[in-house]
PDB file of C-alpha atoms in Angstrom:
ATOM      1  CA  UNK A  68      22.348-217.381 -48.035  1.00  0.00           C
ATOM      2  CA  UNK A  69      26.094-217.334 -47.484  1.00  0.00           C
ATOM      3  CA  UNK A  70      25.765-214.428 -45.055  1.00  0.00           C
ATOM      4  CA  UNK A  71      28.933-212.362 -44.681  1.00  0.00           C
ATOM      5  CA  UNK A  72      32.019-213.781 -46.352  1.00  0.00           C
ATOM      6  CA  UNK A  73      35.610-212.627 -45.965  1.00  0.00           C
ATOM      7  CA  UNK A  74      38.772-213.516 -47.817  1.00  0.00           C
ATOM      8  CA  UNK A  75      41.482-214.402 -47.102  1.00  0.00           C
ATOM      9  CA  UNK A  76      41.268-216.135 -43.727  1.00  0.00           C
ATOM     10  CA  UNK A  77      44.965-215.701 -43.042  1.00  0.00           C
ATOM     11  CA  UNK A  78      47.553-213.345 -44.482  1.00  0.00           C
ATOM     12  CA  UNK A  79      51.168-212.509 -43.777  1.00  0.00           C
ATOM     13  CA  UNK A  80      52.574-209.268 -45.140  1.00  0.00           C
ATOM     14  CA  UNK A  81      55.882-207.523 -44.996  1.00  0.00           C
ATOM     15  CA  UNK A  82      56.077-203.952 -43.783  1.00  0.00           C
ATOM     16  CA  UNK A  83      55.226-201.571 -46.586  1.00  0.00           C
ATOM     17  CA  UNK A  84      53.235-204.023 -48.681  1.00  0.00           C
ATOM     18  CA  UNK A  85      49.658-203.247 -49.629  1.00  0.00           C
ATOM     19  CA  UNK A  86      46.707-205.561 -49.813  1.00  0.00           C
ATOM     20  CA  UNK A  87      42.932-205.699 -49.922  1.00  0.00           C
ATOM     21  CA  UNK A  88      40.718-207.644 -47.564  1.00  0.00           C
ATOM     22  CA  UNK A  89      37.550-208.692 -49.305  1.00  0.00           C
ATOM     23  CA  UNK A  90      34.084-208.658 -47.749  1.00  0.00           C
ATOM     24  CA  UNK A  91      30.775-209.547 -49.335  1.00  0.00           C
ATOM     25  CA  UNK A  92      27.225-210.061 -48.082  1.00  0.00           C
ATOM     26  CA  UNK A  93      24.165-211.446 -49.808  1.00  0.00           C
ATOM     27  CA  UNK A  94      21.485-210.169 -47.420  1.00  0.00           C
ATOM     28  CA  UNK A  95      20.939-206.812 -49.152  1.00  0.00           C
ATOM     29  CA  UNK A  96      22.077-204.997 -46.013  1.00  0.00           C
ATOM     30  CA  UNK A  97      22.601-201.253 -46.322  1.00  0.00           C
ATOM     31  CA  UNK A  98      25.090-200.995 -43.471  1.00  0.00           C
ATOM     32  CA  UNK A  99      28.538-202.585 -43.659  1.00  0.00           C
ATOM     33  CA  UNK A 100      31.528-202.098 -41.417  1.00  0.00           C
ATOM     34  CA  UNK A 101      35.072-203.176 -40.689  1.00  0.00           C
ATOM     35  CA  UNK A 102      36.461-203.799 -37.221  1.00  0.00           C
ATOM     36  CA  UNK A 103      39.803-204.817 -35.884  1.00  0.00           C
ATOM     37  CA  UNK A 104      40.141-206.912 -32.779  1.00  0.00           C
ATOM     38  CA  UNK A 105      43.217-206.722 -30.611  1.00  0.00           C
ATOM     39  CA  UNK A 106      43.759-208.435 -27.253  1.00  0.00           C
ATOM     40  CA  UNK A 107      42.090-206.560 -24.417  1.00  0.00           C
ATOM     41  CA  UNK A 108      40.671-203.868 -26.685  1.00  0.00           C
ATOM     42  CA  UNK A 109      37.480-205.418 -27.939  1.00  0.00           C
ATOM     43  CA  UNK A 110      36.225-204.506 -31.385  1.00  0.00           C
ATOM     44  CA  UNK A 111      37.256-201.162 -32.792  1.00  0.00           C
ATOM     45  CA  UNK A 112      35.490-199.685 -35.783  1.00  0.00           C
ATOM     46  CA  UNK A 113      37.734-198.811 -38.729  1.00  0.00           C
ATOM     47  CA  UNK A 114      35.301-197.660 -41.427  1.00  0.00           C
ATOM     48  CA  UNK A 115      31.652-198.106 -42.179  1.00  0.00           C
ATOM     49  CA  UNK A 116      29.189-197.548 -45.004  1.00  0.00           C
ATOM     50  CA  UNK A 117      25.451-196.900 -45.066  1.00  0.00           C
ATOM     51  CA  UNK A 118      25.033-197.635 -48.756  1.00  0.00           C
ATOM     52  CA  UNK A 119      26.731-197.781 -52.120  1.00  0.00           C
ATOM     53  CA  UNK A 120      28.921-194.731 -52.620  1.00  0.00           C
ATOM     54  CA  UNK A 121      28.767-193.663 -48.966  1.00  0.00           C
ATOM     55  CA  UNK A 122      31.562-194.377 -46.498  1.00  0.00           C
ATOM     56  CA  UNK A 123      32.680-192.841 -43.225  1.00  0.00           C
ATOM     57  CA  UNK A 124      35.470-193.190 -40.715  1.00  0.00           C
ATOM     58  CA  UNK A 125      35.223-195.030 -37.468  1.00  0.00           C
ATOM     59  CA  UNK A 126      37.439-194.941 -34.414  1.00  0.00           C
ATOM     60  CA  UNK A 127      40.712-196.133 -35.996  1.00  0.00           C
ATOM     61  CA  UNK A 128      40.709-195.264 -39.737  1.00  0.00           C
ATOM     62  CA  UNK A 129      44.374-194.316 -40.255  1.00  0.00           C
ATOM     63  CA  UNK A 130      46.217-196.560 -42.679  1.00  0.00           C
ATOM     64  CA  UNK A 131      43.047-198.008 -44.188  1.00  0.00           C
ATOM     65  CA  UNK A 132      40.868-197.123 -47.149  1.00  0.00           C
ATOM     66  CA  UNK A 133      37.436-198.389 -48.122  1.00  0.00           C
ATOM     67  CA  UNK A 134      35.028-198.022 -50.985  1.00  0.00           C
ATOM     68  CA  UNK A 135      31.483-199.221 -51.584  1.00  0.00           C
ATOM     69  CA  UNK A 136      30.666-199.493 -55.251  1.00  0.00           C
ATOM     70  CA  UNK A 137      27.899-202.064 -54.759  1.00  0.00           C
ATOM     71  CA  UNK A 138      25.560-203.000 -51.942  1.00  0.00           C
ATOM     72  CA  UNK A 139      27.179-206.407 -51.662  1.00  0.00           C
ATOM     73  CA  UNK A 140      30.905-205.602 -51.463  1.00  0.00           C
ATOM     74  CA  UNK A 141      32.944-203.575 -49.004  1.00  0.00           C
ATOM     75  CA  UNK A 142      36.713-204.122 -49.430  1.00  0.00           C
ATOM     76  CA  UNK A 143      39.267-202.827 -46.942  1.00  0.00           C
ATOM     77  CA  UNK A 144      42.605-201.674 -48.314  1.00  0.00           C
ATOM     78  CA  UNK A 145      45.831-201.473 -46.371  1.00  0.00           C
ATOM     79  CA  UNK A 146      47.927-198.908 -48.182  1.00  0.00           C
ATOM     80  CA  UNK A 147      51.337-199.584 -46.625  1.00  0.00           C
ATOM     81  CA  UNK A 148      51.206-202.286 -44.003  1.00  0.00           C
ATOM     82  CA  UNK A 149      52.787-201.684 -40.612  1.00  0.00           C
ATOM     83  CA  UNK A 150      53.385-204.107 -37.725  1.00  0.00           C
ATOM     84  CA  UNK A 151      50.784-202.155 -35.717  1.00  0.00           C
ATOM     85  CA  UNK A 152      48.183-203.416 -38.155  1.00  0.00           C
ATOM     86  CA  UNK A 153      48.708-206.985 -37.061  1.00  0.00           C
ATOM     87  CA  UNK A 154      45.244-207.933 -35.884  1.00  0.00           C
ATOM     88  CA  UNK A 155      42.116-209.909 -36.588  1.00  0.00           C
ATOM     89  CA  UNK A 156      39.783-208.085 -38.946  1.00  0.00           C
ATOM     90  CA  UNK A 157      36.038-208.591 -39.012  1.00  0.00           C
ATOM     91  CA  UNK A 158      33.573-207.402 -41.586  1.00  0.00           C
ATOM     92  CA  UNK A 159      29.935-207.049 -40.583  1.00  0.00           C
ATOM     93  CA  UNK A 160      26.624-206.016 -42.103  1.00  0.00           C
ATOM     94  CA  UNK A 161      23.114-205.109 -41.003  1.00  0.00           C
ATOM     95  CA  UNK A 162      19.993-203.258 -41.966  1.00  0.00           C
ATOM     96  CA  UNK A 163      19.704-199.684 -40.779  1.00  0.00           C
ATOM     97  CA  UNK A 164      18.763-198.900 -37.153  1.00  0.00           C
ATOM     98  CA  UNK A 165      15.193-199.532 -36.192  1.00  0.00           C
ATOM     99  CA  UNK A 166      14.310-202.287 -38.579  1.00  0.00           C
ATOM    100  CA  UNK A 167      13.369-205.483 -36.856  1.00  0.00           C
ATOM    101  CA  UNK A 168      16.396-207.158 -38.313  1.00  0.00           C
ATOM    102  CA  UNK A 169      18.985-204.480 -37.640  1.00  0.00           C
ATOM    103  CA  UNK A 170      21.228-206.998 -35.934  1.00  0.00           C
ATOM    104  CA  UNK A 171      24.790-206.887 -37.177  1.00  0.00           C
ATOM    105  CA  UNK A 172      26.135-210.142 -38.562  1.00  0.00           C
ATOM    106  CA  UNK A 173      29.834-210.845 -38.765  1.00  0.00           C
ATOM    107  CA  UNK A 174      32.079-212.578 -41.224  1.00  0.00           C
ATOM    108  CA  UNK A 175      34.512-215.273 -40.019  1.00  0.00           C
ATOM    109  CA  UNK A 176      37.438-212.870 -39.732  1.00  0.00           C
ATOM    110  CA  UNK A 177      40.847-212.421 -41.332  1.00  0.00           C
ATOM    111  CA  UNK A 178      43.960-212.938 -39.245  1.00  0.00           C
ATOM    112  CA  UNK A 179      46.635-210.559 -40.534  1.00  0.00           C
ATOM    113  CA  UNK A 180      50.270-210.561 -39.504  1.00  0.00           C
ATOM    114  CA  UNK A 181      52.622-207.806 -40.621  1.00  0.00           C
ATOM    115  CA  UNK A 182      56.310-208.594 -40.254  1.00  0.00           C
TER     116      UNK A 182
ATOM    117  CA  UNK B 208      28.234-189.844 -26.486  1.00  0.00           C
ATOM    118  CA  UNK B 209      27.690-193.546 -26.813  1.00  0.00           C
ATOM    119  CA  UNK B 210      29.633-195.957 -24.682  1.00  0.00           C
ATOM    120  CA  UNK B 211      29.458-199.516 -23.400  1.00  0.00           C
ATOM    121  CA  UNK B 212      31.328-200.674 -20.315  1.00  0.00           C
ATOM    122  CA  UNK B 213      31.982-204.270 -19.412  1.00  0.00           C
ATOM    123  CA  UNK B 214      33.894-203.937 -16.174  1.00  0.00           C
ATOM    124  CA  UNK B 215      34.552-207.649 -15.780  1.00  0.00           C
ATOM    125  CA  UNK B 216      37.563-208.518 -17.881  1.00  0.00           C
ATOM    126  CA  UNK B 217      37.790-212.191 -16.932  1.00  0.00           C
ATOM    127  CA  UNK B 218      35.538-214.503 -14.945  1.00  0.00           C
ATOM    128  CA  UNK B 219      36.112-218.115 -13.962  1.00  0.00           C
ATOM    129  CA  UNK B 220      33.392-220.360 -12.601  1.00  0.00           C
ATOM    130  CA  UNK B 221      33.072-224.030 -11.888  1.00  0.00           C
ATOM    131  CA  UNK B 222      30.711-225.971 -14.081  1.00  0.00           C
ATOM    132  CA  UNK B 223      27.055-225.795 -13.013  1.00  0.00           C
ATOM    133  CA  UNK B 224      27.506-222.482 -11.231  1.00  0.00           C
ATOM    134  CA  UNK B 225      25.441-219.493 -12.317  1.00  0.00           C
ATOM    135  CA  UNK B 226      27.293-216.459 -13.649  1.00  0.00           C
ATOM    136  CA  UNK B 227      26.231-212.920 -14.520  1.00  0.00           C
ATOM    137  CA  UNK B 228      28.040-210.759 -17.019  1.00  0.00           C
ATOM    138  CA  UNK B 229      27.560-207.049 -16.500  1.00  0.00           C
ATOM    139  CA  UNK B 230      26.989-204.438 -19.177  1.00  0.00           C
ATOM    140  CA  UNK B 231      26.483-200.736 -18.553  1.00  0.00           C
ATOM    141  CA  UNK B 232      25.800-198.329 -21.375  1.00  0.00           C
ATOM    142  CA  UNK B 233      25.627-194.600 -22.017  1.00  0.00           C
ATOM    143  CA  UNK B 234      23.570-192.941 -24.712  1.00  0.00           C
ATOM    144  CA  UNK B 235      21.653-189.738 -25.331  1.00  0.00           C
ATOM    145  CA  UNK B 236      19.262-191.415 -27.747  1.00  0.00           C
ATOM    146  CA  UNK B 237      15.800-192.154 -26.429  1.00  0.00           C
ATOM    147  CA  UNK B 238      15.516-195.016 -28.882  1.00  0.00           C
ATOM    148  CA  UNK B 239      18.397-197.454 -28.973  1.00  0.00           C
ATOM    149  CA  UNK B 240      19.195-201.120 -29.323  1.00  0.00           C
ATOM    150  CA  UNK B 241      21.305-203.423 -27.197  1.00  0.00           C
ATOM    151  CA  UNK B 242      22.986-206.628 -28.247  1.00  0.00           C
ATOM    152  CA  UNK B 243      25.006-209.487 -26.843  1.00  0.00           C
ATOM    153  CA  UNK B 244      27.474-211.508 -28.895  1.00  0.00           C
ATOM    154  CA  UNK B 245      29.472-214.617 -28.052  1.00  0.00           C
ATOM    155  CA  UNK B 246      32.967-215.288 -29.372  1.00  0.00           C
ATOM    156  CA  UNK B 247      33.992-218.889 -28.699  1.00  0.00           C
ATOM    157  CA  UNK B 248      37.637-219.988 -28.926  1.00  0.00           C
ATOM    158  CA  UNK B 249      37.122-220.714 -32.633  1.00  0.00           C
ATOM    159  CA  UNK B 250      36.907-216.945 -33.140  1.00  0.00           C
ATOM    160  CA  UNK B 251      33.609-216.270 -34.864  1.00  0.00           C
ATOM    161  CA  UNK B 252      31.168-213.731 -33.461  1.00  0.00           C
ATOM    162  CA  UNK B 253      27.760-215.203 -32.752  1.00  0.00           C
ATOM    163  CA  UNK B 254      24.690-213.049 -32.188  1.00  0.00           C
ATOM    164  CA  UNK B 255      22.770-213.910 -29.008  1.00  0.00           C
ATOM    165  CA  UNK B 256      20.101-211.282 -28.412  1.00  0.00           C
ATOM    166  CA  UNK B 257      18.774-207.867 -29.423  1.00  0.00           C
ATOM    167  CA  UNK B 258      16.614-205.599 -27.254  1.00  0.00           C
ATOM    168  CA  UNK B 259      15.157-202.210 -28.049  1.00  0.00           C
ATOM    169  CA  UNK B 260      14.905-199.463 -25.474  1.00  0.00           C
ATOM    170  CA  UNK B 261      11.130-199.671 -25.251  1.00  0.00           C
ATOM    171  CA  UNK B 262      11.077-203.291 -24.245  1.00  0.00           C
ATOM    172  CA  UNK B 263      12.275-203.783 -20.708  1.00  0.00           C
ATOM    173  CA  UNK B 264      10.888-207.254 -20.351  1.00  0.00           C
ATOM    174  CA  UNK B 265      13.490-209.707 -19.242  1.00  0.00           C
ATOM    175  CA  UNK B 266      14.121-212.520 -21.636  1.00  0.00           C
ATOM    176  CA  UNK B 267      14.970-216.148 -21.055  1.00  0.00           C
ATOM    177  CA  UNK B 268      16.288-218.563 -23.618  1.00  0.00           C
ATOM    178  CA  UNK B 269      17.142-221.914 -22.147  1.00  0.00           C
ATOM    179  CA  UNK B 270      19.982-221.382 -19.673  1.00  0.00           C
ATOM    180  CA  UNK B 271      20.481-217.805 -20.839  1.00  0.00           C
ATOM    181  CA  UNK B 272      18.611-214.814 -19.448  1.00  0.00           C
ATOM    182  CA  UNK B 273      18.935-211.090 -19.865  1.00  0.00           C
ATOM    183  CA  UNK B 274      18.002-208.333 -17.431  1.00  0.00           C
ATOM    184  CA  UNK B 275      17.461-204.933 -19.039  1.00  0.00           C
ATOM    185  CA  UNK B 276      17.067-202.001 -16.632  1.00  0.00           C
ATOM    186  CA  UNK B 277      16.821-198.513 -18.113  1.00  0.00           C
ATOM    187  CA  UNK B 278      16.941-196.933 -14.653  1.00  0.00           C
ATOM    188  CA  UNK B 279      20.511-198.154 -14.185  1.00  0.00           C
ATOM    189  CA  UNK B 280      21.448-198.250 -17.899  1.00  0.00           C
ATOM    190  CA  UNK B 281      22.322-201.897 -17.609  1.00  0.00           C
ATOM    191  CA  UNK B 282      21.767-204.960 -19.755  1.00  0.00           C
ATOM    192  CA  UNK B 283      23.153-207.900 -17.815  1.00  0.00           C
ATOM    193  CA  UNK B 284      23.463-211.460 -19.045  1.00  0.00           C
ATOM    194  CA  UNK B 285      23.105-214.493 -16.795  1.00  0.00           C
ATOM    195  CA  UNK B 286      24.049-218.054 -17.615  1.00  0.00           C
ATOM    196  CA  UNK B 287      22.406-220.598 -15.353  1.00  0.00           C
ATOM    197  CA  UNK B 288      24.092-223.925 -14.637  1.00  0.00           C
ATOM    198  CA  UNK B 289      27.142-223.019 -16.719  1.00  0.00           C
ATOM    199  CA  UNK B 290      28.771-225.570 -18.978  1.00  0.00           C
ATOM    200  CA  UNK B 291      32.255-225.858 -20.446  1.00  0.00           C
ATOM    201  CA  UNK B 292      30.826-224.943 -23.866  1.00  0.00           C
ATOM    202  CA  UNK B 293      29.899-221.544 -22.441  1.00  0.00           C
ATOM    203  CA  UNK B 294      33.595-220.665 -22.229  1.00  0.00           C
ATOM    204  CA  UNK B 295      33.983-217.713 -24.564  1.00  0.00           C
ATOM    205  CA  UNK B 296      34.378-213.973 -24.745  1.00  0.00           C
ATOM    206  CA  UNK B 297      31.069-212.161 -24.517  1.00  0.00           C
ATOM    207  CA  UNK B 298      30.517-208.710 -25.953  1.00  0.00           C
ATOM    208  CA  UNK B 299      27.767-206.252 -25.189  1.00  0.00           C
ATOM    209  CA  UNK B 300      26.961-203.651 -27.860  1.00  0.00           C
ATOM    210  CA  UNK B 301      24.812-200.543 -28.284  1.00  0.00           C
ATOM    211  CA  UNK B 302      23.341-198.964 -31.396  1.00  0.00           C
ATOM    212  CA  UNK B 303      21.569-195.638 -31.280  1.00  0.00           C
ATOM    213  CA  UNK B 304      18.601-194.934 -33.484  1.00  0.00           C
ATOM    214  CA  UNK B 305      19.942-191.633 -34.777  1.00  0.00           C
ATOM    215  CA  UNK B 306      23.416-192.831 -35.639  1.00  0.00           C
ATOM    216  CA  UNK B 307      24.487-195.913 -37.491  1.00  0.00           C
ATOM    217  CA  UNK B 308      27.449-197.208 -35.594  1.00  0.00           C
ATOM    218  CA  UNK B 309      27.567-200.054 -33.141  1.00  0.00           C
ATOM    219  CA  UNK B 310      29.505-199.452 -29.940  1.00  0.00           C
ATOM    220  CA  UNK B 311      31.066-202.482 -28.325  1.00  0.00           C
ATOM    221  CA  UNK B 312      32.297-203.102 -24.833  1.00  0.00           C
ATOM    222  CA  UNK B 313      35.755-204.562 -24.401  1.00  0.00           C
ATOM    223  CA  UNK B 314      34.312-207.983 -23.665  1.00  0.00           C
ATOM    224  CA  UNK B 315      34.258-210.395 -20.747  1.00  0.00           C
ATOM    225  CA  UNK B 316      36.220-213.602 -21.021  1.00  0.00           C
ATOM    226  CA  UNK B 317      34.348-216.430 -19.305  1.00  0.00           C
ATOM    227  CA  UNK B 318      36.071-219.675 -18.414  1.00  0.00           C
ATOM    228  CA  UNK B 319      33.967-222.549 -17.146  1.00  0.00           C
ATOM    229  CA  UNK B 320      36.078-225.081 -15.302  1.00  0.00           C
ATOM    230  CA  UNK B 321      34.928-228.721 -15.440  1.00  0.00           C
TER     231      UNK B 321
END
């Protein structure tokens, strides 16, 4: 199993550009999520999904869109990049709460810089 | 409301000292799950342990041990005889049974000085 994969690992954007961060998992997990990590602020939830076709907002959703057309993939779209979106982005997946393996596993992260 | 508090922002210890990282949580769920993750300087997030709310037994794994106390809503993590490789940011997290989200603390940065 590859686990949770993310691409790209690094990205530099100019203000106003759009892009998609890719996330895929091969563990058949229902739950997938996107976090951003900024110094001193821990991990903040952007969006999450509990299955194909179902998405919901987390703590900091503004400026980001998601979709979940398959169980495996959960891309994060930046519509018009802003310097405030400079961050490290993590994708994660898990089974639903209560299953013995409901631990959330993380991808390696994407370091995004917006100039 | 669900919340995780890691009051210790940064801790420094000398190698071979013991260190305890504190985690206090808030939840209205009667069934919930607690986690610890390690983020070494390389940046990846590594799962360490999961506990459910019905299992208050303390757990030991090598130099690592966890103390779960429902009475004080705490899930503390102790590293015995710390080593330089333990230097990392450690996150505590909570997941309720009725919701789906994970709630993370802001992390504790541990530096082990040789």
